[in-house]
PDB file of N, CA and C in Angstrom:
ATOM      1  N   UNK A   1     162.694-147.916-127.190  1.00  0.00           N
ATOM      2  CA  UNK A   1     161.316-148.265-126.934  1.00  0.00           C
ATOM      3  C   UNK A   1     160.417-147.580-127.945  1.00  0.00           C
ATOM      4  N   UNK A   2     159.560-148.432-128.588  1.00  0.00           N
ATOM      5  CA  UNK A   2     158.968-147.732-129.649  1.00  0.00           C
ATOM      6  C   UNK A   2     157.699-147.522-129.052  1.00  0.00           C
ATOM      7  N   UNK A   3     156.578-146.054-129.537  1.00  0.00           N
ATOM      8  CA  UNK A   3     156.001-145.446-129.232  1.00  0.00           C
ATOM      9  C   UNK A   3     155.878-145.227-127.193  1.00  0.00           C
ATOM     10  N   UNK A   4     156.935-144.540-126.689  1.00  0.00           N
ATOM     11  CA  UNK A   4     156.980-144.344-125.288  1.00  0.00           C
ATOM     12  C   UNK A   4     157.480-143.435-125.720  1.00  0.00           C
ATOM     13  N   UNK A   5     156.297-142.437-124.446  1.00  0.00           N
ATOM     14  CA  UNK A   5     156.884-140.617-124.109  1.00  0.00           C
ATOM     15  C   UNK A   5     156.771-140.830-122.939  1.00  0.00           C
ATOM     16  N   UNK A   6     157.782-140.533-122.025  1.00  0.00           N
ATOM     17  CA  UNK A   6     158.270-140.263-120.687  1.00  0.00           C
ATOM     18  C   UNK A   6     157.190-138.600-120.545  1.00  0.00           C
ATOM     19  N   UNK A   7     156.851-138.472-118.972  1.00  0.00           N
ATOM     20  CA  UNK A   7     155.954-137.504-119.093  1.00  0.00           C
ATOM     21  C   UNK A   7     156.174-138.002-117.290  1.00  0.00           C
ATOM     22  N   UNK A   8     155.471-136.045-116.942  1.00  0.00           N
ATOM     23  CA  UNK A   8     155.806-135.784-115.658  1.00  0.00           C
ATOM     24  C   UNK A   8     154.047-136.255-114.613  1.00  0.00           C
ATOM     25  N   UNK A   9     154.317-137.500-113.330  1.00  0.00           N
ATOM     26  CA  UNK A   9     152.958-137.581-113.218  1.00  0.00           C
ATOM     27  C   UNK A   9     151.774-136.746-113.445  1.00  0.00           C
ATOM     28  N   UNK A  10     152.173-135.446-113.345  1.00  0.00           N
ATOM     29  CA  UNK A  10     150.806-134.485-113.107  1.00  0.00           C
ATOM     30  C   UNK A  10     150.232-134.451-114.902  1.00  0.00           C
ATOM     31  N   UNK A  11     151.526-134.351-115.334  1.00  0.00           N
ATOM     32  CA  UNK A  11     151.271-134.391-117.257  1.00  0.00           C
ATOM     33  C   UNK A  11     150.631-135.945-117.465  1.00  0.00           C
ATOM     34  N   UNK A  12     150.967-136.767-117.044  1.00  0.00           N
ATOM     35  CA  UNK A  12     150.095-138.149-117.087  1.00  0.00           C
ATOM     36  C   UNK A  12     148.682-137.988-116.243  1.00  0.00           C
ATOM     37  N   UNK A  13     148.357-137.330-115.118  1.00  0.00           N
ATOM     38  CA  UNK A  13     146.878-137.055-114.570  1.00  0.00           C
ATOM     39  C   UNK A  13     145.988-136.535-115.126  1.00  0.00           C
ATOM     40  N   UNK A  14     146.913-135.357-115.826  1.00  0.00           N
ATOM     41  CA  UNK A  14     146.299-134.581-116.539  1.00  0.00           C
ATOM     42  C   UNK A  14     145.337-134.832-117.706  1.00  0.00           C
ATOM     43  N   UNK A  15     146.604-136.057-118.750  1.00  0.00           N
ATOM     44  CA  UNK A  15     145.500-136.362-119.550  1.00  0.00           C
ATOM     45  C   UNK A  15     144.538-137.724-119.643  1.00  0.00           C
ATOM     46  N   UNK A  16     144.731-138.329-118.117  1.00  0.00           N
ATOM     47  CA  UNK A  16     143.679-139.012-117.773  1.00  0.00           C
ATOM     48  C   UNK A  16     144.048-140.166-117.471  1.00  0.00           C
ATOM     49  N   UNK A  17     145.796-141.004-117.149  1.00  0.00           N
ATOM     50  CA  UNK A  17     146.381-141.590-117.114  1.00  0.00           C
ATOM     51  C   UNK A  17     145.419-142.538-116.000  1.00  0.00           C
ATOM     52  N   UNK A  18     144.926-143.820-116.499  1.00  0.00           N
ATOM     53  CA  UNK A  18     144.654-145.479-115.913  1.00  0.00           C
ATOM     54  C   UNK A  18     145.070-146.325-116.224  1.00  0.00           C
ATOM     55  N   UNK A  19     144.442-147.426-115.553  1.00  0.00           N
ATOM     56  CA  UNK A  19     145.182-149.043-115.735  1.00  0.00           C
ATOM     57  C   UNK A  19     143.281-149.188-116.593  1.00  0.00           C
ATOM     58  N   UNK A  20     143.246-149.595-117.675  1.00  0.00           N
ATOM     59  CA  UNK A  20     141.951-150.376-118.258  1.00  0.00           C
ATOM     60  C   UNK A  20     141.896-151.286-117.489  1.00  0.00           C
ATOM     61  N   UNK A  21     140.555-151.634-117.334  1.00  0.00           N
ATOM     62  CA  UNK A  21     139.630-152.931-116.674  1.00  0.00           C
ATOM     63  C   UNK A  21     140.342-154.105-117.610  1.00  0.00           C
ATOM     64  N   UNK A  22     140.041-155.668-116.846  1.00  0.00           N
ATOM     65  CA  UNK A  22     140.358-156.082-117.433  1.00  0.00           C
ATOM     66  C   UNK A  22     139.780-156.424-118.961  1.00  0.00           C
ATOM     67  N   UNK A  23     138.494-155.910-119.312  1.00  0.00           N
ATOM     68  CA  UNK A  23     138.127-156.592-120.331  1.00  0.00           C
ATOM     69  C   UNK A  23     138.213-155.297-121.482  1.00  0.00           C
ATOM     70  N   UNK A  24     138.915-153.867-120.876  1.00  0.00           N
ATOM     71  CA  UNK A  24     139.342-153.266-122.233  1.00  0.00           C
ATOM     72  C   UNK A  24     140.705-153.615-122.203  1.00  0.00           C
ATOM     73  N   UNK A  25     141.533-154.250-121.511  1.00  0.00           N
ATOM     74  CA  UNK A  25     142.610-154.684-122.035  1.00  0.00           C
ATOM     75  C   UNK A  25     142.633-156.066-123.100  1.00  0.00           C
ATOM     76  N   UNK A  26     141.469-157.059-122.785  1.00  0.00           N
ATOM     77  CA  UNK A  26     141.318-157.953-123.780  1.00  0.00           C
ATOM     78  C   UNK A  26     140.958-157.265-124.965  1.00  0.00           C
ATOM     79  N   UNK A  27     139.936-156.161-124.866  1.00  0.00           N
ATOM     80  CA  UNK A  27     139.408-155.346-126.274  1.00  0.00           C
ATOM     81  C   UNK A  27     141.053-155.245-127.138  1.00  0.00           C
ATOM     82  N   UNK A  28     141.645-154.447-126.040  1.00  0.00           N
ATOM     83  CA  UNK A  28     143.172-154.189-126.548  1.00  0.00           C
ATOM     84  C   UNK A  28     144.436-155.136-127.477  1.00  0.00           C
ATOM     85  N   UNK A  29     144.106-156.402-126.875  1.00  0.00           N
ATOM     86  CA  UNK A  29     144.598-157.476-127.423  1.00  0.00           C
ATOM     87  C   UNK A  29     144.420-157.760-128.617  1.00  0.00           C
ATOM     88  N   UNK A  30     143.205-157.888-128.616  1.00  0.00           N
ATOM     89  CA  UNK A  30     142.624-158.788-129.587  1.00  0.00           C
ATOM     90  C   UNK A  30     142.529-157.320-130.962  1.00  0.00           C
ATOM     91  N   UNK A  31     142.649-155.893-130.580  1.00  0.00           N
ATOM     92  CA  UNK A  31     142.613-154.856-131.586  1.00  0.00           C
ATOM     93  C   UNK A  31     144.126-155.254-131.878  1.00  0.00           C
ATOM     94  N   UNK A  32     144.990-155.399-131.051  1.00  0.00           N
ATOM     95  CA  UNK A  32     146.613-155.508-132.041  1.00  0.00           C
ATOM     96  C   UNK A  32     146.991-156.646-132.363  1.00  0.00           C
ATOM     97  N   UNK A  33     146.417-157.329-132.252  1.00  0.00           N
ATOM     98  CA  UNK A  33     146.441-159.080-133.039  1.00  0.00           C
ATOM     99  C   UNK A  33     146.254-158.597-134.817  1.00  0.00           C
ATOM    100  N   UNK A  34     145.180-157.755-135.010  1.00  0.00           N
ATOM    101  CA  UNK A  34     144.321-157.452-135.992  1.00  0.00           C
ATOM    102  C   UNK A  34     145.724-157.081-136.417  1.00  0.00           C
ATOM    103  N   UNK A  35     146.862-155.936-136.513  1.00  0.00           N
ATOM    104  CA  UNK A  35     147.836-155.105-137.320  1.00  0.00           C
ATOM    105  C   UNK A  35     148.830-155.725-136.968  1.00  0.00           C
ATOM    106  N   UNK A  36     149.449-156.416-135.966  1.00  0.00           N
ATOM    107  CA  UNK A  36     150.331-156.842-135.734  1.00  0.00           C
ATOM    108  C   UNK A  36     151.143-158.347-136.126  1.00  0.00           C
ATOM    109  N   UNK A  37     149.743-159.199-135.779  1.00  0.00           N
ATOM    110  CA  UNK A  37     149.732-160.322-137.120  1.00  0.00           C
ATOM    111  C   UNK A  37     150.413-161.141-136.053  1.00  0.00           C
ATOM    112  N   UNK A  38     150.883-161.367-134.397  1.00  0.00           N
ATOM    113  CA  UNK A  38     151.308-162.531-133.832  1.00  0.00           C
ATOM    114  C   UNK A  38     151.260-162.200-132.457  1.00  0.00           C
ATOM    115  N   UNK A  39     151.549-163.285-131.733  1.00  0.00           N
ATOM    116  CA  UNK A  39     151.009-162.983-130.392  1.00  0.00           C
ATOM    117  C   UNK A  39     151.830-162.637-129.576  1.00  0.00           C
ATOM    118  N   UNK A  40     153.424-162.198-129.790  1.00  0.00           N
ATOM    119  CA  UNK A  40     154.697-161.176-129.466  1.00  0.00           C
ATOM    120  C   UNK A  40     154.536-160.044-128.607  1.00  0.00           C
ATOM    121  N   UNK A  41     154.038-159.144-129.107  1.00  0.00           N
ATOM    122  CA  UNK A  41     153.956-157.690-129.350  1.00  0.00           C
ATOM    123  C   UNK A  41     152.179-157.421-128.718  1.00  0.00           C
ATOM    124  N   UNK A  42     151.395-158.307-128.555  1.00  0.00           N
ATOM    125  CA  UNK A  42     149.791-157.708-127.909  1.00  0.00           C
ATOM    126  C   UNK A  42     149.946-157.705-126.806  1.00  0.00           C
ATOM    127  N   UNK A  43     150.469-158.438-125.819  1.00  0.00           N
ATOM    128  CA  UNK A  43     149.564-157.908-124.219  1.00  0.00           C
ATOM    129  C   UNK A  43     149.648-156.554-123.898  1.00  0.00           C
ATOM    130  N   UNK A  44     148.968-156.470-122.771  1.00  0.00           N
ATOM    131  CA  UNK A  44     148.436-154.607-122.752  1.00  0.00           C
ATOM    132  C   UNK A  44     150.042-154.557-121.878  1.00  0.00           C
ATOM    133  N   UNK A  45     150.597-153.646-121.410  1.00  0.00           N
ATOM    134  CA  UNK A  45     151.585-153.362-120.901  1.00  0.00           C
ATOM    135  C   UNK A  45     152.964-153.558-121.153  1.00  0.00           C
ATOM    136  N   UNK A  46     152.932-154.640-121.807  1.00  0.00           N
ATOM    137  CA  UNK A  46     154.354-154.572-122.561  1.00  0.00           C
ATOM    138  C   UNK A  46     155.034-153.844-123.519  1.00  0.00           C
ATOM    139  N   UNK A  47     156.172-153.415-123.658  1.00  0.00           N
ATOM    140  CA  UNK A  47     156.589-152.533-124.071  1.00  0.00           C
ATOM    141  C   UNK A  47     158.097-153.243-124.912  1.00  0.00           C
ATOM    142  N   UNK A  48     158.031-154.472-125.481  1.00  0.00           N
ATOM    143  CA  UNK A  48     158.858-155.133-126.266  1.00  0.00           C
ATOM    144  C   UNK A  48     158.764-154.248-127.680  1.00  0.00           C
ATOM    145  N   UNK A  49     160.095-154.318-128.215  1.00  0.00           N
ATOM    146  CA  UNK A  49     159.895-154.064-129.489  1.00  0.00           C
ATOM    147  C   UNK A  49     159.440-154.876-130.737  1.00  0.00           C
ATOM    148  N   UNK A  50     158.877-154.295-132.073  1.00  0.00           N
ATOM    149  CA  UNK A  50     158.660-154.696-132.483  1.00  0.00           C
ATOM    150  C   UNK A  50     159.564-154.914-133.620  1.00  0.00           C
ATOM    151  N   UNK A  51     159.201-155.878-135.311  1.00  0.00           N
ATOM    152  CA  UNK A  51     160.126-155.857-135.554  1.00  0.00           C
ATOM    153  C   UNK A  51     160.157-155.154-137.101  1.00  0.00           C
ATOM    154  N   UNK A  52     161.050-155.025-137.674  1.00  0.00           N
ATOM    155  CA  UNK A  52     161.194-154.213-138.754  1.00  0.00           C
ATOM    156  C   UNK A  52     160.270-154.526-139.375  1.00  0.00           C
ATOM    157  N   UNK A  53     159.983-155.514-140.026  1.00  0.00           N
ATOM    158  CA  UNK A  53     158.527-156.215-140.774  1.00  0.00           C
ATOM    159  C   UNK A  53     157.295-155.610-140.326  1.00  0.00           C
ATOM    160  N   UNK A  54     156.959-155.633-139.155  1.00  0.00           N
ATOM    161  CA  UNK A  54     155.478-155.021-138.803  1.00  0.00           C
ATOM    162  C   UNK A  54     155.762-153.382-138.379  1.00  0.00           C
ATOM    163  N   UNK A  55     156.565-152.522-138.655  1.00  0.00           N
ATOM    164  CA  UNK A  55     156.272-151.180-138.497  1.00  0.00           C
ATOM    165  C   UNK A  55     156.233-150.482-139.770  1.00  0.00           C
ATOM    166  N   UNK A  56     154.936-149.906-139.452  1.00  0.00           N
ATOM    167  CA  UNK A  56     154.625-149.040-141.154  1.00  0.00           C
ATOM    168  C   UNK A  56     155.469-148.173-141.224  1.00  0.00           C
ATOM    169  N   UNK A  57     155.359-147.891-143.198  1.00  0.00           N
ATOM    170  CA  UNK A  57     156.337-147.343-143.868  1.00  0.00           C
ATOM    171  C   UNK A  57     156.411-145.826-142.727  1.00  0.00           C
ATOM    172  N   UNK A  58     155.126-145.401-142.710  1.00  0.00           N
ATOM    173  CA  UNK A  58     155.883-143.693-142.391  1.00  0.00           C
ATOM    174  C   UNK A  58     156.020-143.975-140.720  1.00  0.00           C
ATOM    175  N   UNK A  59     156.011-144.545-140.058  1.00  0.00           N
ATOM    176  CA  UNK A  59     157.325-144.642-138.348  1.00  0.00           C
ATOM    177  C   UNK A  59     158.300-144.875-138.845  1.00  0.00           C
ATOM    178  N   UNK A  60     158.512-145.897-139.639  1.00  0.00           N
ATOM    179  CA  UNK A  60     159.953-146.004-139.994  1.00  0.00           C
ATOM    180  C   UNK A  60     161.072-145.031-139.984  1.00  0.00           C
ATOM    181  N   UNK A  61     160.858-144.249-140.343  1.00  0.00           N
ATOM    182  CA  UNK A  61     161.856-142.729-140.092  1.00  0.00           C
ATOM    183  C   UNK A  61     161.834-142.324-138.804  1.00  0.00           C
ATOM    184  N   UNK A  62     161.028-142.357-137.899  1.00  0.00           N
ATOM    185  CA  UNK A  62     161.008-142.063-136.514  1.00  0.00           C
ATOM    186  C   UNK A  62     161.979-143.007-135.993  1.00  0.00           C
ATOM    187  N   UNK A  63     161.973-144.231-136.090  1.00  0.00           N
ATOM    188  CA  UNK A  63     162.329-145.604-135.459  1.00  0.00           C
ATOM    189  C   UNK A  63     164.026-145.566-135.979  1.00  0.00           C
ATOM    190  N   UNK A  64     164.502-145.098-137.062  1.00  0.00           N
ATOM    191  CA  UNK A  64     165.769-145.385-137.527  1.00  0.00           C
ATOM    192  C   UNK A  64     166.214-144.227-137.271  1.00  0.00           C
TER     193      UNK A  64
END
């Protein structure tokens, strides 16, 4: 799973862990349309990977 950190609820309360309204999740969309370049990989909650083509050069070393 690319960019997911597992974290303990109180460590998720802590730093302020919500569900966005629905219309900052459209904000959300429509911001990873902009880098992502297809409509795959934007809805807010999904957690599909992406694919070698759209991850920048420096994750790349994280990811492999």
């Amino acid at each position: 799973m690319l960019n997911f950190v597992a974290a303990c609820p109180r460590c998720n309360g802590a730093k302020g862990a919500r569900i966005p309204t629905p219309w900052a999740q459209r904000r959300l969309e429509t911001r990873r349309l902009s880098y992502v370049g297809s409509g795959d990989a934007v809805r807010v909650g999904e957690r599909g990977q992406l694919s070698p083509d759209t991850i920048p050069t420096a994750a790349r070393s994280f990811v492999d």
